[in-house]
XYZ file of N, CA and C in Angstrom:
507
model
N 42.621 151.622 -40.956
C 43.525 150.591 -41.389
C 44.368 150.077 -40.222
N 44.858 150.702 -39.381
C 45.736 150.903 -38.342
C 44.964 149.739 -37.552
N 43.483 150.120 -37.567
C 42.319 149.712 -36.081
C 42.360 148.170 -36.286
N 42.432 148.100 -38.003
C 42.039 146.794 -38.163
C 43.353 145.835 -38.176
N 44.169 146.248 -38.728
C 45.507 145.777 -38.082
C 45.706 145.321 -36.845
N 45.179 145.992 -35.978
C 45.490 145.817 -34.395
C 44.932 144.795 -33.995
N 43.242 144.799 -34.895
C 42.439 144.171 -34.378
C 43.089 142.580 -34.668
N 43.585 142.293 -36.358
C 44.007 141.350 -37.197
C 45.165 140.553 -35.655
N 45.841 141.357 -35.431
C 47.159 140.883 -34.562
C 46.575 140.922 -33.407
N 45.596 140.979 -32.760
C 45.192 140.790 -31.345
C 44.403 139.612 -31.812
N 43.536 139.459 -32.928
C 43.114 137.694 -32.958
C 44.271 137.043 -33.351
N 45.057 137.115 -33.825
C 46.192 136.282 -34.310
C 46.890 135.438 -32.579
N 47.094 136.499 -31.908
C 47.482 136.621 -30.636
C 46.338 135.692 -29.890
N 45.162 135.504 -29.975
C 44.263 135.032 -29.590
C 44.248 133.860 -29.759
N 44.518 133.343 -31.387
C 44.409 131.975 -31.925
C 45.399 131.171 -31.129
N 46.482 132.069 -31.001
C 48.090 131.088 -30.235
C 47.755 130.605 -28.795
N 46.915 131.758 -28.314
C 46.440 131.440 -26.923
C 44.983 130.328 -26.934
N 44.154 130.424 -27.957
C 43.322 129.265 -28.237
C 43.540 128.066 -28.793
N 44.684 127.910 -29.293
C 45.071 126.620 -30.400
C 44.887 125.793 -30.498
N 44.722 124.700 -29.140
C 44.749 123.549 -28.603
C 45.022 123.468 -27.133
N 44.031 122.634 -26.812
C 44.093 122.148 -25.128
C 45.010 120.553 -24.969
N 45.116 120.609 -24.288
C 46.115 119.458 -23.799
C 45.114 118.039 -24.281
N 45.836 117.432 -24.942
C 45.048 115.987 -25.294
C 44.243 115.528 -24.009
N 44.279 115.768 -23.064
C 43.455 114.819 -21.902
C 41.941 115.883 -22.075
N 41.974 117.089 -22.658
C 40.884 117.739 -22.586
C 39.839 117.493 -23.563
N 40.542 116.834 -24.775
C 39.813 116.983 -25.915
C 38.975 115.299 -26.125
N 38.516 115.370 -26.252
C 37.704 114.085 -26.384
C 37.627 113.251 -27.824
N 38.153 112.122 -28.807
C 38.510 112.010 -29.562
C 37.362 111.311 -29.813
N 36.999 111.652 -30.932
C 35.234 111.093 -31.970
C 34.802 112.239 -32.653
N 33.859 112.079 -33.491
C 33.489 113.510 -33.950
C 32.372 113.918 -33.577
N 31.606 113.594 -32.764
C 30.477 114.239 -32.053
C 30.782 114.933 -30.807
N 30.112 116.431 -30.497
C 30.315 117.183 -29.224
C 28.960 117.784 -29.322
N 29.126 117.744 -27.877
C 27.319 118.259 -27.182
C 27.111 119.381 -28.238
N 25.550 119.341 -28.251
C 25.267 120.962 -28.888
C 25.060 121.852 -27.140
N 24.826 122.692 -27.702
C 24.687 123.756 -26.348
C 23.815 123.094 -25.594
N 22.346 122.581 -25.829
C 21.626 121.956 -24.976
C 21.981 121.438 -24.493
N 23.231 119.971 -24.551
C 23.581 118.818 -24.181
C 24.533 119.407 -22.726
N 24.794 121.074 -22.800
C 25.632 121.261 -22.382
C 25.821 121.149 -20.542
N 26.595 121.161 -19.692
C 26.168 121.275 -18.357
C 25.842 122.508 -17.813
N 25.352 122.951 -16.940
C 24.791 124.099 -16.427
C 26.576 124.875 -16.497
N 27.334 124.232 -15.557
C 28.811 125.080 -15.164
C 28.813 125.308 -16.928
N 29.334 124.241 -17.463
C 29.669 124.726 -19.062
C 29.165 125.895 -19.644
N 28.045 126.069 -19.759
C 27.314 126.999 -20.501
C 27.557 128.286 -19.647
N 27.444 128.491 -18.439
C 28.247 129.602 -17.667
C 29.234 129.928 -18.476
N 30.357 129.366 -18.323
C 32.020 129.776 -18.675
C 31.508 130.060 -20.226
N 30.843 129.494 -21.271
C 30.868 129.544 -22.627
C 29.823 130.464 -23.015
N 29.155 131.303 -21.795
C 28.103 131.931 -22.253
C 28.550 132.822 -23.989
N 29.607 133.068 -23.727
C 30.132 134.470 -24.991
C 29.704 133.908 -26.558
N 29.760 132.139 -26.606
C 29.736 131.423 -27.563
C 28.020 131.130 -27.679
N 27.496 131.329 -27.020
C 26.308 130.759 -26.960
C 25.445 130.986 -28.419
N 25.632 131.301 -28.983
C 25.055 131.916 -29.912
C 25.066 131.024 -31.400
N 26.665 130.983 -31.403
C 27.733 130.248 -32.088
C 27.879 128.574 -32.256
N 27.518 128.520 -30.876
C 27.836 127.151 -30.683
C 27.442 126.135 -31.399
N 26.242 126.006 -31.914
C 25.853 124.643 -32.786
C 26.206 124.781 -34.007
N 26.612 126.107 -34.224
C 27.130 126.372 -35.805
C 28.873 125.864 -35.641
N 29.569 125.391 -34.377
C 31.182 125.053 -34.155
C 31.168 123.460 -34.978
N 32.278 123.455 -35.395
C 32.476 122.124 -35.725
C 33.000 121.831 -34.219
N 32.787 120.021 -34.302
C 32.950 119.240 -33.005
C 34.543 119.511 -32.388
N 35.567 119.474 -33.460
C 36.690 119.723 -32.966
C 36.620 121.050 -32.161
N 35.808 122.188 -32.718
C 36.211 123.521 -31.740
C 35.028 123.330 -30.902
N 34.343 122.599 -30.290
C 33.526 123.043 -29.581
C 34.330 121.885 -28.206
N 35.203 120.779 -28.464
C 35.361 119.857 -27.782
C 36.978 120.980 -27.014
N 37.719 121.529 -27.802
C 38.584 122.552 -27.497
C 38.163 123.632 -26.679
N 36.710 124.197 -27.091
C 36.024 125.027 -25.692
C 35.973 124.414 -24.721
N 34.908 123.145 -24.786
C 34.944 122.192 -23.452
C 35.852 122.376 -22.819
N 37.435 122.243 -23.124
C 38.376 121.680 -22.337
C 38.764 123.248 -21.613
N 38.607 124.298 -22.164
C 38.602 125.462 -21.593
C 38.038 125.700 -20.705
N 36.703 125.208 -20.615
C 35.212 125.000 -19.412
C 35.923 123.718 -18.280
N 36.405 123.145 -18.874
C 36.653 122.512 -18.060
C 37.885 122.877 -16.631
N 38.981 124.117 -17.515
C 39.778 124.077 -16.655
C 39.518 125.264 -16.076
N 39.119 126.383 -16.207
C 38.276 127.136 -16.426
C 37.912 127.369 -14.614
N 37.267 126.594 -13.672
C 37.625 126.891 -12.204
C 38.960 126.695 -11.981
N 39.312 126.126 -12.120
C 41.259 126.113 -11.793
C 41.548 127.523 -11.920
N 41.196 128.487 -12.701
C 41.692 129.413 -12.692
C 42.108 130.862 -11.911
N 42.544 131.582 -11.450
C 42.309 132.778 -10.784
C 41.492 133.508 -11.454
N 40.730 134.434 -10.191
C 39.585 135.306 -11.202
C 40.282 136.332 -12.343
N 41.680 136.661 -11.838
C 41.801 137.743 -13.277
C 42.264 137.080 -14.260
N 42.526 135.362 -14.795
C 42.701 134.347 -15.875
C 41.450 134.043 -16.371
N 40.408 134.390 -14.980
C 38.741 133.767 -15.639
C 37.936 135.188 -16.424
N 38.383 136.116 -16.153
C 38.420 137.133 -16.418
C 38.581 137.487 -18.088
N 40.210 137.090 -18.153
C 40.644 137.386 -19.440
C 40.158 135.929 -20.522
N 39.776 135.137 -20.080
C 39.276 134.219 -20.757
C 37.840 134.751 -21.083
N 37.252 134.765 -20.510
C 35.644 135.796 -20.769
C 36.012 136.947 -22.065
N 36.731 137.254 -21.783
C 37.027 138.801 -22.659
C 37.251 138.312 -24.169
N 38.364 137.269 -23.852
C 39.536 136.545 -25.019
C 37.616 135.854 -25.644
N 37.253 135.304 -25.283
C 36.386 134.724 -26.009
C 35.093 135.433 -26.527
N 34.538 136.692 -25.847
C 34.167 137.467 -26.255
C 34.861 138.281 -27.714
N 35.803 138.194 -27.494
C 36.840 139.810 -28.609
C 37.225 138.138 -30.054
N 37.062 136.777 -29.607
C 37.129 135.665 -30.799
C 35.809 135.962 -31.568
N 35.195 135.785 -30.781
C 33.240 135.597 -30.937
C 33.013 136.431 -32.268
N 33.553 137.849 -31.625
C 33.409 139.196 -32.704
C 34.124 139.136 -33.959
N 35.079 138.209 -34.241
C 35.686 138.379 -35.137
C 35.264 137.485 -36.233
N 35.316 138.315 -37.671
C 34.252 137.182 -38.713
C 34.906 135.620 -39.130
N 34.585 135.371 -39.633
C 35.383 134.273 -39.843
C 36.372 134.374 -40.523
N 36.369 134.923 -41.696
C 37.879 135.217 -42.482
C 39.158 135.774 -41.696
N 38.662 136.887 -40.384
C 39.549 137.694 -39.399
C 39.941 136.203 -38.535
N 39.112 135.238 -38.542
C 39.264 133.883 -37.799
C 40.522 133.277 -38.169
N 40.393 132.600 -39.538
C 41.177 132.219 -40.297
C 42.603 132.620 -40.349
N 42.597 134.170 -40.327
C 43.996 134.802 -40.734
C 44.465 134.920 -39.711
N 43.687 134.746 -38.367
C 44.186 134.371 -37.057
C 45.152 133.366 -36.906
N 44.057 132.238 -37.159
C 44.575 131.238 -37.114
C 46.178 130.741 -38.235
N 45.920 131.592 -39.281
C 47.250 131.366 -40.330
C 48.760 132.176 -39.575
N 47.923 133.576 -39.349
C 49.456 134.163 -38.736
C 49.383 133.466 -37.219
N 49.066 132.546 -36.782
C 49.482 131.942 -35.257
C 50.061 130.594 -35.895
N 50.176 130.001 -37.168
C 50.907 128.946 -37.486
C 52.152 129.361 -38.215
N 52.388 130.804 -38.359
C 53.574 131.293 -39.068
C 54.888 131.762 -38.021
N 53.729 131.791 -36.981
C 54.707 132.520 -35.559
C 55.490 131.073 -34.810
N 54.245 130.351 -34.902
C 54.473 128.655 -34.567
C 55.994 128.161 -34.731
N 56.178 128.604 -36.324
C 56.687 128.210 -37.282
C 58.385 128.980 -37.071
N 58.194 129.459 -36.383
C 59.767 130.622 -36.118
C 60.832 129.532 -35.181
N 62.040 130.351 -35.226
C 62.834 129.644 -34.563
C 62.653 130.280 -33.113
N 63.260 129.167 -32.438
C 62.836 129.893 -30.766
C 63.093 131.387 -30.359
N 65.079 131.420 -30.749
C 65.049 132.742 -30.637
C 64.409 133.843 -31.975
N 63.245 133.672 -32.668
C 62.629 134.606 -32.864
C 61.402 134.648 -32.335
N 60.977 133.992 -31.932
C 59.862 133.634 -30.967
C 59.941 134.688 -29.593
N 61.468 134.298 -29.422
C 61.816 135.240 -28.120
C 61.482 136.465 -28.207
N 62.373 137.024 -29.509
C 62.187 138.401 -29.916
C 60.767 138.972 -29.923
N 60.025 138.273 -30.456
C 58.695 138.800 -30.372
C 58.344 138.866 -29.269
N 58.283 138.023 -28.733
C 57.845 138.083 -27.176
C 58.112 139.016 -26.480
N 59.778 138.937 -26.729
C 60.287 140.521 -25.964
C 59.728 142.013 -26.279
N 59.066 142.440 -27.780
C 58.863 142.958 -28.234
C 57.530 143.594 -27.673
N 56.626 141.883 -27.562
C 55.200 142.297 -26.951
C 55.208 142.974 -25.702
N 55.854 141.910 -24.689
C 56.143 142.397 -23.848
C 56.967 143.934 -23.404
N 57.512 144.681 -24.432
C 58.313 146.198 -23.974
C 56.803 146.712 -24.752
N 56.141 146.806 -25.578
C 55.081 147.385 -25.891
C 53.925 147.139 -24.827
N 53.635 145.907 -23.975
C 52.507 146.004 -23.286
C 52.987 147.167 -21.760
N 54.133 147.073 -21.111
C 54.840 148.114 -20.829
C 54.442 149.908 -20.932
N 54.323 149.825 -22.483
C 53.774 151.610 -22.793
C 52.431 151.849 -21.917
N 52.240 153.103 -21.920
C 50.978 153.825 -21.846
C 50.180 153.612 -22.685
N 48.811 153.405 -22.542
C 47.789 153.043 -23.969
C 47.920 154.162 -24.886
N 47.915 155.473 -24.425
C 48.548 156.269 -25.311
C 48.877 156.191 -26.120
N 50.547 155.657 -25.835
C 51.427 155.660 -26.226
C 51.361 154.584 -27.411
N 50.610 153.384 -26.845
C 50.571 152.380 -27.898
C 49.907 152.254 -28.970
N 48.610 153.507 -28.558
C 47.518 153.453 -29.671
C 48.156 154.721 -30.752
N 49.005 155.254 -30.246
C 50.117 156.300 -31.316
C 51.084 155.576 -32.332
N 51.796 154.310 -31.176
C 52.647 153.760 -32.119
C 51.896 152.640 -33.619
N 50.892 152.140 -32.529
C 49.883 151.161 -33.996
C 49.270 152.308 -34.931
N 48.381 153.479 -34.360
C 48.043 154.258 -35.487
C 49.200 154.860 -37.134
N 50.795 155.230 -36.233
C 51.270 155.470 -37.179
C 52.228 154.619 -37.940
N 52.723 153.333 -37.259
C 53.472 152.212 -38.111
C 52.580 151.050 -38.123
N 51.367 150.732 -37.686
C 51.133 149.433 -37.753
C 51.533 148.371 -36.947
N 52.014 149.039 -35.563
C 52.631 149.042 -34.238
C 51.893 147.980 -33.314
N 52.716 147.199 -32.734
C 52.008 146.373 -31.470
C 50.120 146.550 -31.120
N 49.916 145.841 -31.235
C 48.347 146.189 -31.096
C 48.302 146.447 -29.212
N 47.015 146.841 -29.193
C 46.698 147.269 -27.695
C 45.874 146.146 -26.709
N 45.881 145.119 -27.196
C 45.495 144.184 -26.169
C 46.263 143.836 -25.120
N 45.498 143.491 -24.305
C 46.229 142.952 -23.142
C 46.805 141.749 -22.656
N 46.749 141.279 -23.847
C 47.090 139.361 -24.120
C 48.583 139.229 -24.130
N 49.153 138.492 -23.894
C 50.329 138.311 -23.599
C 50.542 137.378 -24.678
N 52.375 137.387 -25.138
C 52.171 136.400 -26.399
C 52.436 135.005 -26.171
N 52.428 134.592 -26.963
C 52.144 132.650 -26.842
C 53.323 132.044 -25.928
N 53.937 132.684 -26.148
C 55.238 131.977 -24.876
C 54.918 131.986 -23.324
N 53.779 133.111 -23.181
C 53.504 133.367 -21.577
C 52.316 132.950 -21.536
N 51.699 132.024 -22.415
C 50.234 131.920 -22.602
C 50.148 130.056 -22.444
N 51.170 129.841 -21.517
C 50.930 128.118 -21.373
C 51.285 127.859 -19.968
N 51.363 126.986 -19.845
C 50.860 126.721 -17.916
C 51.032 127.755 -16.905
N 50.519 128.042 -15.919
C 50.668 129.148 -15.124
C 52.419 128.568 -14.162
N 52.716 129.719 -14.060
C 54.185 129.693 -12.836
C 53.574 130.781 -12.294
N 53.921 129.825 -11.006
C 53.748 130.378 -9.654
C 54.677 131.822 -9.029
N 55.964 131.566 -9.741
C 56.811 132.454 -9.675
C 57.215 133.499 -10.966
N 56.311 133.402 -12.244
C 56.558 134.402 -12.668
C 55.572 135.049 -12.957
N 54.478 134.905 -12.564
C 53.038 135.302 -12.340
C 51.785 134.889 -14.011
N 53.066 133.946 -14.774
C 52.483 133.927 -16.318
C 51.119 133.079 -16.308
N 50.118 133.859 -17.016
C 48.990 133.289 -17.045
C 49.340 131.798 -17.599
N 47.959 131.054 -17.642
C 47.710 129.898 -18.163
C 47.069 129.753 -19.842
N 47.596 128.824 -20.269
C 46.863 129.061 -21.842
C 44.859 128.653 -21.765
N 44.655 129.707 -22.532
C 42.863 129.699 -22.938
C 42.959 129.370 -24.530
N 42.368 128.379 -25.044
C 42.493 127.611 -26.041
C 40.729 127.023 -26.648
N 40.897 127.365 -27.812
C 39.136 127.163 -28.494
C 39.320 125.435 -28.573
């Protein structure tokens, strides 16, 4: 129960970091390449989806694009966790999708300073020992153990506080 919890709040965590790409990424119509259509670089970065892909509606597949697209911009340990982040989406069924996507519009939905709080929260839990963290989720239902950072540190990179860049479906 604990596992799946973790798992529930590490896609939730996922969806905030996938949500949406910046309007210049997304391409407005309702047609998007199927995988064939795709470019060689594209299908690289999207290999994790490959599978998936013609089964995406156009909106999420035009939201990957824009991921592929920014996707060299990135440092290798952002290209890294984007590989992973889209791998650990991939796995999740669709309903675990969904409730992703619902608890990342409820968090949306907070006032800043609770937004903060959480954040602060994620952040003193990513802090622990895995240990430590896979003790605290096993017995309260505790911070999950991913390594994702929460949605506040998950949008443009700073140079000076080392915060990743947002990865977005």
């Amino acid at each position: 129960m604990a596992q799946a919890l973790r798992a529930l709040i590490a896609a939730a965590l996922l969806a905030i970091a996938l949500a949406s790409p910046p309007a210049a990424a997304v391409a407005v119509g309702p047609r998007a390449p199927s995988w064939a259509e795709l470019s060689p670089s594209d299908k690289e970065v999207l290999a994790p989806l490959a599978a998936e892909w013609d089964s995406l509606d156009a909106a999420r597949r035009q939201k990957w694009i824009g991921i592929a697209k920014r996707y060299p911009k990135l440092g290798p340990a952002e290209q890294q966790r984007v590989q992973e982040q889209m791998g650990a989406w991939i796995r999740l069924t669709p309903d675990q999708r969904r409730q992703a996507r619902e608890q990342y519009k409820s968090i949306k939905q907070l006032p800043p300073e609770k937004r903060q709080d959480v954040q602060q929260k994620w952040q003193e839990s990513q802090q622990l020992p895995p240990e430590k963290r896979r003790e605290l989720s096993s017995r309260s239902g505790g911070p999950p153990t991913s390594p994702q950072p929460p949605p506040e540190k998950r949008r443009e990179p700073d140079s000076r506080s080392g915060a990743p860049p947002a990865a977005k479906p």
